[in-house]
Tab-separated table of C-alpha atoms in Angstrom:
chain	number	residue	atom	x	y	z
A	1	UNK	CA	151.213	-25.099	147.134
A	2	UNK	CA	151.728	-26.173	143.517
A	3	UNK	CA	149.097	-29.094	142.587
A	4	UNK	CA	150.719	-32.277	142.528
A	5	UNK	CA	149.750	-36.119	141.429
A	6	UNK	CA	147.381	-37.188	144.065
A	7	UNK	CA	147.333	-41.423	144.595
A	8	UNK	CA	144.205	-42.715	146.748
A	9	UNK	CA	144.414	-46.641	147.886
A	10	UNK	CA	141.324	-46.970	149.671
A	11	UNK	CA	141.753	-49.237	152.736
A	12	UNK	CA	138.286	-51.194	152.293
A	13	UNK	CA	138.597	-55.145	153.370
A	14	UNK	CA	136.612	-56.034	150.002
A	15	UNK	CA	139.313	-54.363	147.306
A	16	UNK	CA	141.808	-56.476	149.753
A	17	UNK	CA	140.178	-59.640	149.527
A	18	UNK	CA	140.107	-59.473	145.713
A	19	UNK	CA	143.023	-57.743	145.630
A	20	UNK	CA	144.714	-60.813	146.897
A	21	UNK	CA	142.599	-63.298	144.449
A	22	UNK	CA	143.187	-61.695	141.559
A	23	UNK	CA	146.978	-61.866	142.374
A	24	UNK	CA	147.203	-65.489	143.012
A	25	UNK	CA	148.382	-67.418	140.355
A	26	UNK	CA	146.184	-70.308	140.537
A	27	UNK	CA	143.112	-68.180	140.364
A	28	UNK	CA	140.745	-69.334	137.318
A	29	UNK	CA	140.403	-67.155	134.578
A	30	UNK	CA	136.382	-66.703	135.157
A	31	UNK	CA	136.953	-65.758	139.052
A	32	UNK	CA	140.148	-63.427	138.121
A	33	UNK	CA	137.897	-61.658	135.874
A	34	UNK	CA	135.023	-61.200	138.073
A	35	UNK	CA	138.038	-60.011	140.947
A	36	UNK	CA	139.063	-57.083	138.300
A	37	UNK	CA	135.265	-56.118	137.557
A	38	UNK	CA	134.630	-56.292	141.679
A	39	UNK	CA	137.716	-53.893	142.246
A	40	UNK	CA	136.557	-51.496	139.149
A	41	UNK	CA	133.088	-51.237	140.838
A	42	UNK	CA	134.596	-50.430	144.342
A	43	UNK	CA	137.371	-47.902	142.813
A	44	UNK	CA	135.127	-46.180	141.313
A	45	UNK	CA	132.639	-45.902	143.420
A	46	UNK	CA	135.469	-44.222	145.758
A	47	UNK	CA	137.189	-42.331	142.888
A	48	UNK	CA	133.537	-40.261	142.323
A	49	UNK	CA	132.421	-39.558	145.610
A	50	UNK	CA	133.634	-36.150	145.901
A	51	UNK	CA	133.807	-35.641	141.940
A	52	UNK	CA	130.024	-35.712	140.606
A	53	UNK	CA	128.529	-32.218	140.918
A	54	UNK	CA	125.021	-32.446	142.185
A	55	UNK	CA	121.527	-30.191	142.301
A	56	UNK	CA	119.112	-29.810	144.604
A	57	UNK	CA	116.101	-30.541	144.011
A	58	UNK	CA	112.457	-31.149	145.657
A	59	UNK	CA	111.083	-34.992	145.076
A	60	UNK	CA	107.613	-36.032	146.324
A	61	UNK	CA	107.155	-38.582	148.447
A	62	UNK	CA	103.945	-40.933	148.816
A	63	UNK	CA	103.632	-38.920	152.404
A	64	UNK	CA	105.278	-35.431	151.507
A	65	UNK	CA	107.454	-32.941	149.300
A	66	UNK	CA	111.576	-33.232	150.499
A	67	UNK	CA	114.845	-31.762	149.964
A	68	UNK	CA	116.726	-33.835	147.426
A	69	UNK	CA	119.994	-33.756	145.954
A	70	UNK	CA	120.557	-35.718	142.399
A	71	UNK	CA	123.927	-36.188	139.809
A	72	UNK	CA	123.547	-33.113	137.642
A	73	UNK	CA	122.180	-34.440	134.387
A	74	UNK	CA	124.054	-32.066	132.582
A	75	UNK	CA	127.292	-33.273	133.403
A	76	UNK	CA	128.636	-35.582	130.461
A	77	UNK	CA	130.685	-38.566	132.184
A	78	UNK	CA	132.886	-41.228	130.012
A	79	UNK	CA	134.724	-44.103	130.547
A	80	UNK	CA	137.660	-44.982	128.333
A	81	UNK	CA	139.056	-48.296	129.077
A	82	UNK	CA	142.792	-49.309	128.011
A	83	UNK	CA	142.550	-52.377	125.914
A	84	UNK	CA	142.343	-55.097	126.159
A	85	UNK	CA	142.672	-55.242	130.459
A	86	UNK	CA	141.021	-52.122	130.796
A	87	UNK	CA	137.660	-53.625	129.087
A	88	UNK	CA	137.907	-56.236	132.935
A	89	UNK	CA	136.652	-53.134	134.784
A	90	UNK	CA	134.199	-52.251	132.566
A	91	UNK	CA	131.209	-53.861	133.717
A	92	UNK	CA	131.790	-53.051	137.675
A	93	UNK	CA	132.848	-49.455	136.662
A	94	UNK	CA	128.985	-49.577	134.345
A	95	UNK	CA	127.391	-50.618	137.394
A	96	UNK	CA	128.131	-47.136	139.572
A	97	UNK	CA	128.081	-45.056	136.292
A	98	UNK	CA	125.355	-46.714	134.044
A	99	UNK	CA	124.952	-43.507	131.519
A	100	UNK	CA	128.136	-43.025	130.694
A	101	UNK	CA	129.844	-43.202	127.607
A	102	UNK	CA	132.613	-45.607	126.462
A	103	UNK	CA	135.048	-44.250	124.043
A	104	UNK	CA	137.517	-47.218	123.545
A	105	UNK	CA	141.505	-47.189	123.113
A	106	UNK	CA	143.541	-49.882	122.335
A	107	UNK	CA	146.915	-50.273	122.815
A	108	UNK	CA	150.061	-52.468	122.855
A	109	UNK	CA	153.927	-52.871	123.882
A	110	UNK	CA	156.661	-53.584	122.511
A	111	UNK	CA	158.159	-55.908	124.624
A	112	UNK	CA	162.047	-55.495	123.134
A	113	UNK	CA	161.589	-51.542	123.595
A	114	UNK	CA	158.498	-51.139	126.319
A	115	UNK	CA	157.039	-48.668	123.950
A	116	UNK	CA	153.583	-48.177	123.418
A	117	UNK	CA	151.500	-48.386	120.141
A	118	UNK	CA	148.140	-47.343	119.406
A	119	UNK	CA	145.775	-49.768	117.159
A	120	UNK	CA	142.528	-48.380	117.906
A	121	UNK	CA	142.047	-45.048	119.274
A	122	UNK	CA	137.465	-44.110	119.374
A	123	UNK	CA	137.650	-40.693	121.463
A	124	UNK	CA	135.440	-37.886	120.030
A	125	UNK	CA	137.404	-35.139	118.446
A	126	UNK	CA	136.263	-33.025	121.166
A	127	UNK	CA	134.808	-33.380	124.525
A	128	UNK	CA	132.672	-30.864	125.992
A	129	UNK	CA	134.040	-28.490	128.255
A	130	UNK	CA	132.780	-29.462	131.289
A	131	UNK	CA	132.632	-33.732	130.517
A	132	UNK	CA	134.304	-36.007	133.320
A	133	UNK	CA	136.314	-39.001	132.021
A	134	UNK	CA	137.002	-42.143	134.176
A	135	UNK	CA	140.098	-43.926	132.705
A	136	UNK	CA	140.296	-47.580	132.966
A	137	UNK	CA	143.704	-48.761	133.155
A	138	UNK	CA	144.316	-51.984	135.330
A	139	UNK	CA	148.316	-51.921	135.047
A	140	UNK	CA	149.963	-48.197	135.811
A	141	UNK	CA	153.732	-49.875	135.063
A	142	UNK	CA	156.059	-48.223	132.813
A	143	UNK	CA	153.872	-45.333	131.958
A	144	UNK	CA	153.895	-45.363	128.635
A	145	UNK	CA	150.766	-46.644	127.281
A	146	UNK	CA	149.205	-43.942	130.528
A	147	UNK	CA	150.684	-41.032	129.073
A	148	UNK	CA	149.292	-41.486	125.627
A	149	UNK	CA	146.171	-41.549	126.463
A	150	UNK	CA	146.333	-38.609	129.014
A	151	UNK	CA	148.039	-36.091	125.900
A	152	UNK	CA	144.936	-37.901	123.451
A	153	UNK	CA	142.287	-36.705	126.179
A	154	UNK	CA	144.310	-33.161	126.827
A	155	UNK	CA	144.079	-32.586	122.916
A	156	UNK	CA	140.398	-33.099	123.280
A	157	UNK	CA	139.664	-30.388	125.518
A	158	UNK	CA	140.059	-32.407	129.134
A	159	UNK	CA	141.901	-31.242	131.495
A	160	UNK	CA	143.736	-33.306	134.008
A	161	UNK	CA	141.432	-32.154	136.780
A	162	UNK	CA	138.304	-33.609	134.757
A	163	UNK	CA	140.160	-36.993	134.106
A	164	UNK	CA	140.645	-39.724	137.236
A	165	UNK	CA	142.280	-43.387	136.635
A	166	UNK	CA	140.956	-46.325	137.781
A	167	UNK	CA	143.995	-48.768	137.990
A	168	UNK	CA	144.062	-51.843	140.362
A	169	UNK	CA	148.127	-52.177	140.312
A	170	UNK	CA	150.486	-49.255	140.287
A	171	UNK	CA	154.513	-48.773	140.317
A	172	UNK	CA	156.586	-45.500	141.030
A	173	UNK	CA	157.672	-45.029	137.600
A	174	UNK	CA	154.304	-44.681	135.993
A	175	UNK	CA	153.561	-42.677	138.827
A	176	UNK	CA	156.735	-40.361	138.411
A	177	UNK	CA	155.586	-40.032	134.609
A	178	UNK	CA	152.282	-38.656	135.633
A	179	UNK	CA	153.505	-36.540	138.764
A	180	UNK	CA	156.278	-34.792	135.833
A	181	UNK	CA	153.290	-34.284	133.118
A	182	UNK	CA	149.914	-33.856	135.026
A	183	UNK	CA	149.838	-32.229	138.287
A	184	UNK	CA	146.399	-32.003	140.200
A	185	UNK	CA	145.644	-35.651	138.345
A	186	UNK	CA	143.620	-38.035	140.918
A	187	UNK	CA	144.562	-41.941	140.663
A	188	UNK	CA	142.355	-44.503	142.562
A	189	UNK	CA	143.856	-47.772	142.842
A	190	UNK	CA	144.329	-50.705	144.810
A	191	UNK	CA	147.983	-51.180	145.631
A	192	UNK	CA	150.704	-49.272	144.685
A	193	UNK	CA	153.724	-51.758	144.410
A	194	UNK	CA	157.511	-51.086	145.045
A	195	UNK	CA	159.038	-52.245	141.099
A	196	UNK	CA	159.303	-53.240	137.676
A	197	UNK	CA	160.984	-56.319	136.657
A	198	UNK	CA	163.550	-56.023	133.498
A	199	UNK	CA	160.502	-56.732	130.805
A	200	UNK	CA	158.338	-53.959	132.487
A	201	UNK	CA	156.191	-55.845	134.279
A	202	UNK	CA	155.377	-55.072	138.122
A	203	UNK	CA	156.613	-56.926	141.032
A	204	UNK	CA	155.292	-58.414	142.757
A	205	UNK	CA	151.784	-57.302	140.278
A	206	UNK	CA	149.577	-59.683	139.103
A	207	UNK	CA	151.015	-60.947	135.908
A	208	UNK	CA	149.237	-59.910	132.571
A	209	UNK	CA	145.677	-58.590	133.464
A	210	UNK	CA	144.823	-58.585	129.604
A	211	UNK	CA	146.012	-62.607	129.194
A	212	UNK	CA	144.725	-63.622	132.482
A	213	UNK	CA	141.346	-61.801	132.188
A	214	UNK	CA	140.734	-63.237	128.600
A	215	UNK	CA	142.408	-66.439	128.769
A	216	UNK	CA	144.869	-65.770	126.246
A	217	UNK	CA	148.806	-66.169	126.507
């Protein structure tokens, strides 16, 4: 079978529970962002179980020598968060992965046209051939602001198999987008919802992650 665009929503009663906080309205900015740090730690905890390669090794302990198994230290693993939302899953996403790297990208819309600009773009020129990069992108909507970053990675040596997204809301056509352009790319995230509205925003969503996260309008 050809690969194809693989979406994981992991069915754990704690990304529901913030799930629903962070899309209540009324929620105050200091509790939505600690909601969107809460999901990033959970999603990617999920989104590198079966990701990180590992050694074997033997470990002493205070009784004994033992079979152990440890994250191969070799492995390079970043994090490149979308700004400015994607900088709300940083510090759960730091928690699970505490030695990565964080190679920042900033980006906005144009709300008249929905297209994406880049202001700020810190990737290396090149990433090592065998490096793992996390993406943290709250809001999968249009798929435009996705899609640049994923061909800025690809001309730095990733490849889509070494590259997973951490998003917390996601709507068909971003996902159509990456289906089309990356197959075998993993996405962990915790909803997937049915629309966009006409200014590209998703319904039902969660409103402006960046705004609501930072208290800005």
């Amino acid at each position: 079978m050809a690969p194809q665009l693989r979406v994981f929503v992991p069915p754990h009663p704690l990304l529901k529970n913030w799930l629903a906080l962070v899309r209540e309205a009324s929620t105050p900015m200091p509790l939505f962002k600690t909601g969107l740090s809460e999901i990033g730690r959970w999603l990617t905890y999920e989104a590198i179980r079966d990701w990180l390669p590992t050694d074997e090794v033997t470990i002493h302990t205070p009784l004994a020598p033992s079979a152990g198994e440890v994250i191969r230290a070799s492995t390079p693993i970043a994090v490149v968060p979308v700004l400015r939302a994607g900088l709300a899953l940083i510090d759960g996403m730091m928690s699970v992965l505490p030695a990565a790297a964080i190679y920042h990208v900033g980006m906005e819309r144009d709300e008249t046209t929905l297209e994406p600009r880049c202001y700020l773009n810190k990737l290396p020129k090149h990433f090592p051939d065998n490096a793992l990069v996390l993406i943290s992108e709250p809001m999968l909507a249009t798929g435009g602001t996705i899609n640049f970053v994923m061909q800025e990675l690809i001309q730095r040596g990733v490849t889509p198999d070494r590259i997973r997204i951490v998003a917390v809301v996601a709507a068909p056509p971003a996902l159509q987008i990456l289906n089309t352009h990356y197959p075998g790319l993993v996405i962990y995230t915790a909803t997937i919802d049915e629309q966009l509205d006409d200014r590209g925003f998703i319904l039902p969503g969660l409103g402006d992650a960046g705004d609501r996260a930072f208290g800005t309008d």
